[in-house]
Short mmCIF file of C-alpha atoms and ligand atoms in Angstrom, two decimals:
data_model
loop_
_atom_site.label_atom_id
_atom_site.label_comp_id
_atom_site.label_asym_id
_atom_site.label_seq_id
_atom_site.Cartn_x
_atom_site.Cartn_y
_atom_site.Cartn_z
CA UNK B 434 9.85 2.22 -21.33
CA UNK B 435 12.55 3.62 -18.52
CA UNK B 436 9.95 6.28 -17.04
CA UNK B 437 7.23 3.98 -17.54
CA UNK B 438 8.70 1.61 -15.57
CA UNK B 439 10.02 4.06 -12.64
CA UNK B 440 6.68 5.26 -12.29
CA UNK B 441 5.14 1.37 -12.90
CA UNK B 442 3.78 0.80 -9.05
CA UNK B 443 6.06 -2.21 -7.50
CA UNK B 444 6.17 -4.81 -5.09
CA UNK B 445 9.10 -7.04 -4.57
CA UNK B 446 8.65 -10.63 -3.70
CA UNK B 447 12.64 -12.14 -3.58
CA UNK B 448 14.52 -10.18 -2.08
CA UNK B 449 17.39 -11.12 0.73
CA UNK B 450 18.25 -8.55 2.68
CA UNK B 451 21.68 -9.32 3.05
CA UNK B 452 22.29 -9.36 -0.71
CA UNK B 453 21.29 -5.54 -0.31
CA UNK B 454 25.12 -4.80 1.15
CA UNK B 455 26.59 -2.63 -1.33
CA UNK B 456 30.44 -2.43 -0.77
CA UNK B 457 30.59 0.76 0.81
CA UNK B 458 28.35 -0.19 3.93
CA UNK B 459 30.63 -3.46 3.82
CA UNK B 460 33.45 -0.87 4.63
CA UNK B 461 32.07 0.95 7.20
CA UNK B 462 30.73 -1.94 9.09
CA UNK B 463 33.94 -3.54 8.87
CA UNK B 464 35.86 -0.73 10.46
CA UNK B 465 33.03 0.20 13.08
CA UNK B 466 33.26 -3.56 14.66
CA UNK B 467 36.73 -4.40 13.50
CA UNK B 468 36.36 -7.27 11.11
CA UNK B 469 38.75 -8.30 8.16
CA UNK B 470 37.83 -8.68 4.95
CA UNK B 471 39.68 -9.76 1.97
CA UNK B 472 39.63 -6.17 0.29
CA UNK B 473 41.51 -3.20 0.06
CA UNK B 474 39.23 -1.11 -1.07
CA UNK B 475 35.06 -0.79 -2.82
CA UNK B 476 36.65 -1.11 -6.43
CA UNK B 477 38.00 -5.09 -5.24
CA UNK B 478 35.17 -5.50 -3.98
CA UNK B 479 33.20 -5.31 -6.86
CA UNK B 480 36.19 -7.26 -9.38
CA UNK B 481 35.37 -10.04 -6.66
CA UNK B 482 31.89 -10.28 -7.92
CA UNK B 483 32.00 -12.34 -11.32
CA UNK B 484 30.29 -15.79 -10.53
CA UNK B 485 30.27 -19.43 -12.94
CA UNK B 486 27.51 -20.36 -10.35
CA UNK B 487 25.41 -19.76 -7.17
CA UNK B 488 28.14 -21.66 -5.06
CA UNK B 489 30.93 -19.46 -5.63
CA UNK B 490 28.78 -16.29 -5.14
CA UNK B 491 27.22 -18.10 -2.12
CA UNK B 492 30.68 -18.19 -0.44
CA UNK B 493 31.03 -14.00 -1.56
CA UNK B 494 27.50 -13.22 -0.41
CA UNK B 495 28.11 -15.41 3.47
CA UNK B 496 31.35 -13.86 3.55
CA UNK B 497 30.01 -10.02 3.36
CA UNK B 498 27.35 -10.73 5.34
CA UNK B 499 30.15 -10.64 8.67
CA UNK B 500 30.67 -7.37 8.91
CA UNK B 501 26.91 -7.14 10.69
CA UNK B 502 27.08 -7.81 13.94
CA UNK B 503 24.88 -5.09 15.81
CA UNK B 504 20.52 -5.03 15.82
CA UNK B 505 21.72 -1.34 14.23
CA UNK B 506 23.88 -2.89 11.51
CA UNK B 507 20.97 -4.62 10.58
CA UNK B 508 18.40 -1.25 10.67
CA UNK B 509 21.30 0.28 7.87
CA UNK B 510 21.34 -2.37 5.89
CA UNK B 511 17.51 -2.98 5.45
CA UNK B 512 16.55 1.38 6.01
CA UNK B 513 18.99 1.75 2.73
CA UNK B 514 17.22 -0.65 0.73
CA UNK B 515 14.15 1.32 1.97
CA UNK B 516 15.26 4.33 0.24
CA UNK B 517 16.15 2.94 -2.77
CA UNK B 518 12.53 1.25 -2.61
CA UNK B 519 11.26 4.59 -2.38
CA UNK B 520 13.35 5.73 -5.41
CA UNK B 521 12.16 2.69 -7.35
CA UNK B 522 8.26 3.36 -6.65
CA UNK B 523 8.45 0.37 -5.04
CA UNK B 524 5.33 -0.10 -2.45
CA UNK B 525 5.52 -3.39 -1.25
CA UNK B 526 8.43 -5.59 0.04
CA UNK B 527 8.39 -9.05 1.23
CA UNK B 528 11.96 -9.52 2.48
CA UNK B 529 14.40 -12.68 2.99
CA UNK B 530 16.64 -12.83 5.69
CA UNK B 531 18.88 -15.69 6.75
CA UNK B 532 19.51 -15.98 10.40
CA UNK B 533 21.66 -18.75 10.55
CA UNK B 534 24.07 -16.87 8.82
CA UNK B 535 24.14 -14.83 11.62
CA UNK B 536 23.18 -16.93 14.99
CA UNK B 537 26.38 -19.17 13.36
CA UNK B 538 28.42 -16.19 14.26
CA UNK B 539 27.43 -15.53 18.08
CA UNK B 540 24.97 -12.92 16.41
CA UNK B 541 21.50 -12.82 18.67
CA UNK B 542 18.50 -14.07 16.86
CA UNK B 543 16.57 -10.75 18.45
CA UNK B 544 19.10 -8.46 17.52
CA UNK B 545 19.28 -9.70 13.64
CA UNK B 546 14.72 -9.50 13.79
CA UNK B 547 14.68 -6.29 15.46
CA UNK B 548 16.99 -4.70 13.33
CA UNK B 549 15.12 -5.50 10.24
CA UNK B 550 11.88 -5.09 11.41
CA UNK B 551 12.49 -1.68 13.25
CA UNK B 552 13.54 -0.12 9.51
CA UNK B 553 10.53 -1.75 8.15
CA UNK B 554 8.57 0.04 10.27
CA UNK B 555 10.31 3.14 9.62
CA UNK B 556 9.91 2.32 6.34
CA UNK B 557 6.31 1.89 6.30
CA UNK B 558 5.64 4.92 8.70
CA UNK B 559 8.01 7.64 7.06
CA UNK B 560 8.51 5.96 3.59
CA UNK B 561 4.61 4.23 3.40
CA UNK B 562 5.93 1.12 2.53
CA UNK B 563 4.75 -1.67 3.42
CA UNK B 564 6.38 -5.04 4.22
CA UNK B 565 6.52 -8.75 5.06
CA UNK B 566 9.61 -10.08 6.44
CA UNK B 567 10.37 -14.40 5.73
CA UNK B 568 12.97 -16.00 7.36
CA UNK B 569 14.91 -18.79 5.13
CA UNK B 570 16.32 -21.74 6.17
CA UNK B 571 20.23 -22.45 5.08
CA UNK B 572 19.68 -26.40 2.33
CA UNK B 573 22.48 -26.84 2.90
CA UNK B 574 22.53 -27.43 6.55
CA UNK B 575 20.35 -29.92 8.41
CA UNK B 576 17.22 -30.38 8.75
CA UNK B 577 17.38 -30.39 12.80
CA UNK B 578 19.45 -27.51 12.37
CA UNK B 579 16.34 -25.31 10.61
CA UNK B 580 13.94 -27.16 13.53
CA UNK B 581 15.75 -25.18 16.11
CA UNK B 582 16.05 -21.99 13.99
CA UNK B 583 11.96 -21.72 13.91
CA UNK B 584 11.35 -23.20 17.44
CA UNK B 585 13.96 -19.54 17.79
CA UNK B 586 11.71 -17.58 15.81
CA UNK B 587 8.93 -18.34 17.52
CA UNK B 588 9.09 -15.77 20.09
CA UNK B 589 9.28 -13.42 17.41
CA UNK B 590 6.72 -13.88 14.99
CA UNK B 591 5.00 -11.40 15.26
CA UNK B 592 7.47 -10.03 13.03
CA UNK B 593 7.28 -12.63 10.63
CA UNK B 594 5.14 -13.48 7.96
CA UNK B 595 6.64 -16.82 6.30
CA UNK B 596 9.45 -19.21 5.92
CA UNK B 597 11.36 -19.89 3.00
CA UNK B 598 14.63 -22.00 1.51
CA UNK B 599 17.56 -20.96 0.04
CA UNK B 600 21.42 -21.42 -0.28
CA UNK B 601 22.94 -24.40 -2.33
CA UNK B 602 20.39 -26.05 -3.97
CA UNK B 603 22.13 -29.04 -6.12
CA UNK B 604 21.85 -32.11 -3.10
CA UNK B 605 19.63 -30.28 -1.17
CA UNK B 606 16.08 -31.04 -2.17
CA UNK B 607 12.78 -29.99 -0.93
CA UNK B 608 11.83 -33.24 0.53
CA UNK B 609 15.09 -32.73 3.23
CA UNK B 610 12.92 -30.34 4.98
CA UNK B 611 9.54 -31.50 4.73
CA UNK B 612 9.05 -31.65 8.81
CA UNK B 613 10.05 -28.34 9.37
CA UNK B 614 8.02 -27.25 6.51
CA UNK B 615 4.84 -29.28 8.09
CA UNK B 616 6.21 -27.41 11.77
CA UNK B 617 5.85 -23.86 10.41
CA UNK B 618 2.62 -24.06 8.60
CA UNK B 619 1.30 -25.44 11.73
CA UNK B 620 2.49 -22.59 13.53
CA UNK B 621 0.85 -20.39 11.00
CA UNK B 622 3.72 -19.29 8.44
CA UNK B 623 3.44 -18.84 5.13
CA UNK B 624 6.08 -21.03 2.91
CA UNK B 625 7.85 -20.35 -0.13
CA UNK B 626 10.95 -21.67 -1.09
CA UNK B 627 13.73 -21.41 -3.70
CA UNK B 628 13.97 -24.10 -6.24
CA UNK B 629 14.74 -24.57 -9.76
CA UNK B 630 17.43 -22.08 -9.88
CA UNK B 631 20.18 -24.86 -10.34
CA UNK B 632 17.78 -27.61 -9.58
CA UNK B 633 15.95 -29.79 -12.32
CA UNK B 634 12.14 -29.81 -12.18
CA UNK B 635 11.61 -32.49 -9.82
CA UNK B 636 13.05 -29.60 -7.02
CA UNK B 637 10.30 -27.39 -8.07
CA UNK B 638 7.90 -30.47 -7.92
CA UNK B 639 8.91 -31.65 -4.57
CA UNK B 640 8.50 -27.92 -3.09
CA UNK B 641 5.15 -27.63 -4.01
CA UNK B 642 3.89 -31.33 -3.25
CA UNK B 643 6.46 -32.17 -0.25
CA UNK B 644 6.40 -29.02 1.18
CA UNK B 645 3.29 -26.98 0.28
CA UNK B 646 4.74 -23.40 -0.86
CA UNK B 647 1.88 -20.79 -1.83
CA UNK B 648 5.49 -19.51 -4.52
CA UNK B 649 8.23 -21.15 -5.66
CA UNK B 650 11.13 -18.71 -6.04
CA UNK B 651 12.92 -18.92 -9.68
CA UNK B 652 11.46 -21.89 -10.49
CA UNK B 653 13.52 -21.19 -14.54
CA UNK B 654 13.45 -24.89 -14.82
CA UNK B 655 10.05 -25.56 -14.60
CA UNK B 656 9.50 -26.01 -18.72
CA UNK B 657 11.37 -29.34 -18.30
CA UNK B 658 7.78 -30.35 -17.01
CA UNK B 659 4.93 -30.37 -18.96
CA UNK B 660 2.09 -31.29 -16.79
CA UNK B 661 3.93 -29.71 -13.45
CA UNK B 662 3.75 -26.26 -16.35
CA UNK B 663 -0.19 -26.94 -16.24
CA UNK B 664 -0.45 -27.32 -12.57
CA UNK B 665 1.84 -23.93 -11.74
CA UNK B 666 -0.77 -22.27 -14.53
CA UNK B 667 -4.36 -23.87 -13.06
CA UNK B 668 -3.20 -23.41 -9.72
CA UNK B 669 -1.97 -19.79 -10.70
CA UNK B 670 1.15 -20.69 -8.34
CA UNK B 671 3.88 -17.45 -8.59
CA UNK B 672 7.25 -17.69 -9.82
CA UNK B 673 9.02 -15.03 -7.97
CA UNK B 674 11.86 -15.16 -11.34
CA UNK B 675 15.41 -12.88 -10.93
CA UNK B 676 16.97 -12.28 -14.15
CA UNK B 677 20.11 -10.47 -13.74
CA UNK B 678 20.44 -13.09 -10.83
CA UNK B 679 20.14 -15.64 -12.91
CA UNK B 680 22.77 -14.09 -15.97
CA UNK B 681 25.37 -13.20 -13.23
CA UNK B 682 25.09 -16.77 -11.86
CA UNK B 683 24.82 -18.07 -15.40
CA UNK B 684 21.40 -20.02 -15.02
CA UNK B 685 20.81 -18.55 -18.41
CA UNK B 686 23.57 -17.28 -20.96
CA UNK B 687 22.17 -14.19 -22.49
CA UNK B 688 18.93 -12.80 -21.20
CA UNK B 689 17.43 -12.39 -24.96
CA UNK B 690 17.25 -16.72 -24.48
CA UNK B 691 16.03 -16.19 -21.08
CA UNK B 692 12.21 -17.93 -21.14
CA UNK B 693 9.85 -15.23 -18.38
CA UNK B 694 8.20 -13.87 -21.69
CA UNK B 695 7.21 -17.83 -23.06
CA UNK B 696 5.91 -18.38 -19.62
CA UNK B 697 4.11 -15.36 -19.05
CA UNK B 698 1.66 -15.87 -22.52
CA UNK B 699 1.74 -19.71 -21.47
CA UNK B 700 -0.09 -17.70 -18.33
CA UNK B 701 1.83 -18.48 -15.42
CA UNK B 702 1.81 -15.86 -12.79
CA UNK B 703 5.48 -14.66 -12.95
CA UNK B 704 7.17 -11.83 -11.14
CA UNK B 705 10.31 -10.22 -12.03
CA UNK B 706 12.56 -9.43 -8.43
CA UNK B 707 16.17 -8.38 -7.98
CA UNK B 708 17.64 -11.24 -4.97
CA UNK B 709 21.09 -10.03 -4.30
CA UNK B 710 20.78 -6.41 -6.25
CA UNK B 711 24.12 -5.14 -4.46
CA UNK B 712 25.90 -8.16 -5.82
CA UNK B 713 24.28 -8.72 -9.64
CA UNK B 714 24.12 -5.34 -10.78
CA UNK B 715 20.64 -3.87 -10.54
CA UNK B 716 17.73 -3.14 -8.49
CA UNK B 717 14.08 -3.70 -9.04
CA UNK B 718 13.86 -1.31 -12.07
CA UNK B 719 17.00 -2.09 -13.28
CA UNK B 720 15.27 -6.14 -13.64
CA UNK B 721 12.51 -4.51 -15.55
CA UNK B 722 14.22 -2.59 -17.50
CA UNK B 723 16.43 -5.80 -18.62
CA UNK B 724 13.21 -7.91 -19.32
CA UNK B 725 11.88 -5.25 -21.29
CA UNK B 726 15.04 -4.38 -23.53
CA UNK B 727 16.11 -8.34 -23.85
CA UNK B 728 12.81 -9.92 -24.72
CA UNK B 729 10.71 -6.60 -26.56
CA UNK B 730 8.34 -6.72 -23.98
CA UNK B 731 5.64 -4.33 -24.47
CA UNK B 732 4.22 -1.72 -21.75
CA UNK B 733 1.18 -4.20 -21.04
CA UNK B 734 3.91 -6.71 -20.37
CA UNK B 735 5.21 -4.75 -17.74
CA UNK B 736 1.68 -3.59 -16.58
CA UNK B 737 0.66 -7.71 -16.28
CA UNK B 738 3.62 -8.44 -14.35
CA UNK B 739 3.63 -5.37 -11.89
CA UNK B 740 -0.12 -6.74 -11.42
CA UNK B 741 1.44 -10.00 -10.79
CA UNK B 742 3.51 -8.87 -8.00
CA UNK B 743 0.68 -7.37 -6.01
CA UNK B 744 -1.26 -10.60 -7.12
CA UNK B 745 1.35 -12.97 -5.70
CA UNK B 746 2.28 -10.94 -2.63
CA UNK B 747 1.15 -11.93 1.22
CA UNK B 748 -1.30 -9.19 1.09
CA UNK B 749 -4.95 -9.01 2.18
CA UNK B 750 -7.11 -9.10 -0.91
CA UNK B 751 -8.78 -5.62 -0.79
CA UNK B 752 -5.85 -4.02 -0.31
CA UNK B 753 -4.63 -6.46 -3.71
CA UNK B 754 -7.84 -5.58 -5.41
CA UNK B 755 -7.47 -1.85 -5.02
CA UNK B 756 -3.60 -1.36 -5.95
CA UNK B 757 -4.20 -3.88 -9.42
CA UNK B 758 -7.12 -1.25 -10.51
CA UNK B 759 -4.82 1.73 -9.55
CA UNK B 760 -2.42 0.02 -11.75
N1 HPA X 233 19.48 -18.80 -4.19
C1 HPA X 233 19.91 -19.55 -3.01
N2 HPA X 233 20.23 -18.76 -2.55
C2 HPA X 233 20.95 -17.73 -2.28
C3 HPA X 233 20.52 -17.02 -3.44
C4 HPA X 233 19.94 -17.70 -4.60
O1 HPA X 233 19.92 -17.20 -5.69
N3 HPA X 233 20.54 -15.77 -2.99
C5 HPA X 233 20.99 -15.53 -1.66
N4 HPA X 233 21.05 -16.51 -1.07
ZN1 ZN X 234 17.24 -15.72 -3.77
#
């Protein structure tokens, strides 16, 4: 199965580029940029990665991102992830970045976008990996701040495919961001949102009905609402699920009880993704392997999941058809 998963062509649709910052690069950049981090060494960092919910993870994840300062840092971070993609036979990636995490520290929006985009461009030319960039709004901040970020992004629109919504879910429902998503849609951006990771099914419903998203990031808790399940199925609204993330952040206690198989069998367009692989102990193939093992999934199931990853992507229909045929 491991070889089968390795050889399967895959797309990754739920990946925070800041969540690919491995401790080794964190230390290297901290030293180069003279940024203090609260760890003595790489082992120390890994030991700190024990979380009992989303918020303690986010606190550490934002602290880690503080070592990223220059355009070159964002290039190096992205390039390291793309090399990993090449290793894992990932042909297409749709990457989130959190501009507010960086602009709030005085890093220029353009440095972030251009550093990431240059690496993505090289990834296409040198590694044959296609990609899109998705700008995520931090939902613990206000909608006005999200609108300011949206406006800042417009000169760089050429580099950005869509907008997303991430960070602390509970207490920050999609309804808080209706205006900025409407503006983003009018500007021609695709829309996605994290929903139903810690928030209940109403967050997913709101993301669809009030934000008009093209897909749901996570969506684990959709099962709580039968009508919503039917809509997700009828309209084939994709879920970008992240098993190792959900295990690490205790969204699920044991992957043997994870609902991915059930949702797949019900007919939802379920995909598997890695979220923040440097923090959650596995990149994309490790997530596929965890699903195969814990849920006893077959090679056919793995193929369905990889086909779904392209079907749910923002690639052109013709490109999607071609790759699905090849799979
Ligand atoms: N949930 C919400 N925000 C995030 C996550 C996540 O899993 N990863 C990075 N930002
Ligand atoms: Zn995420």
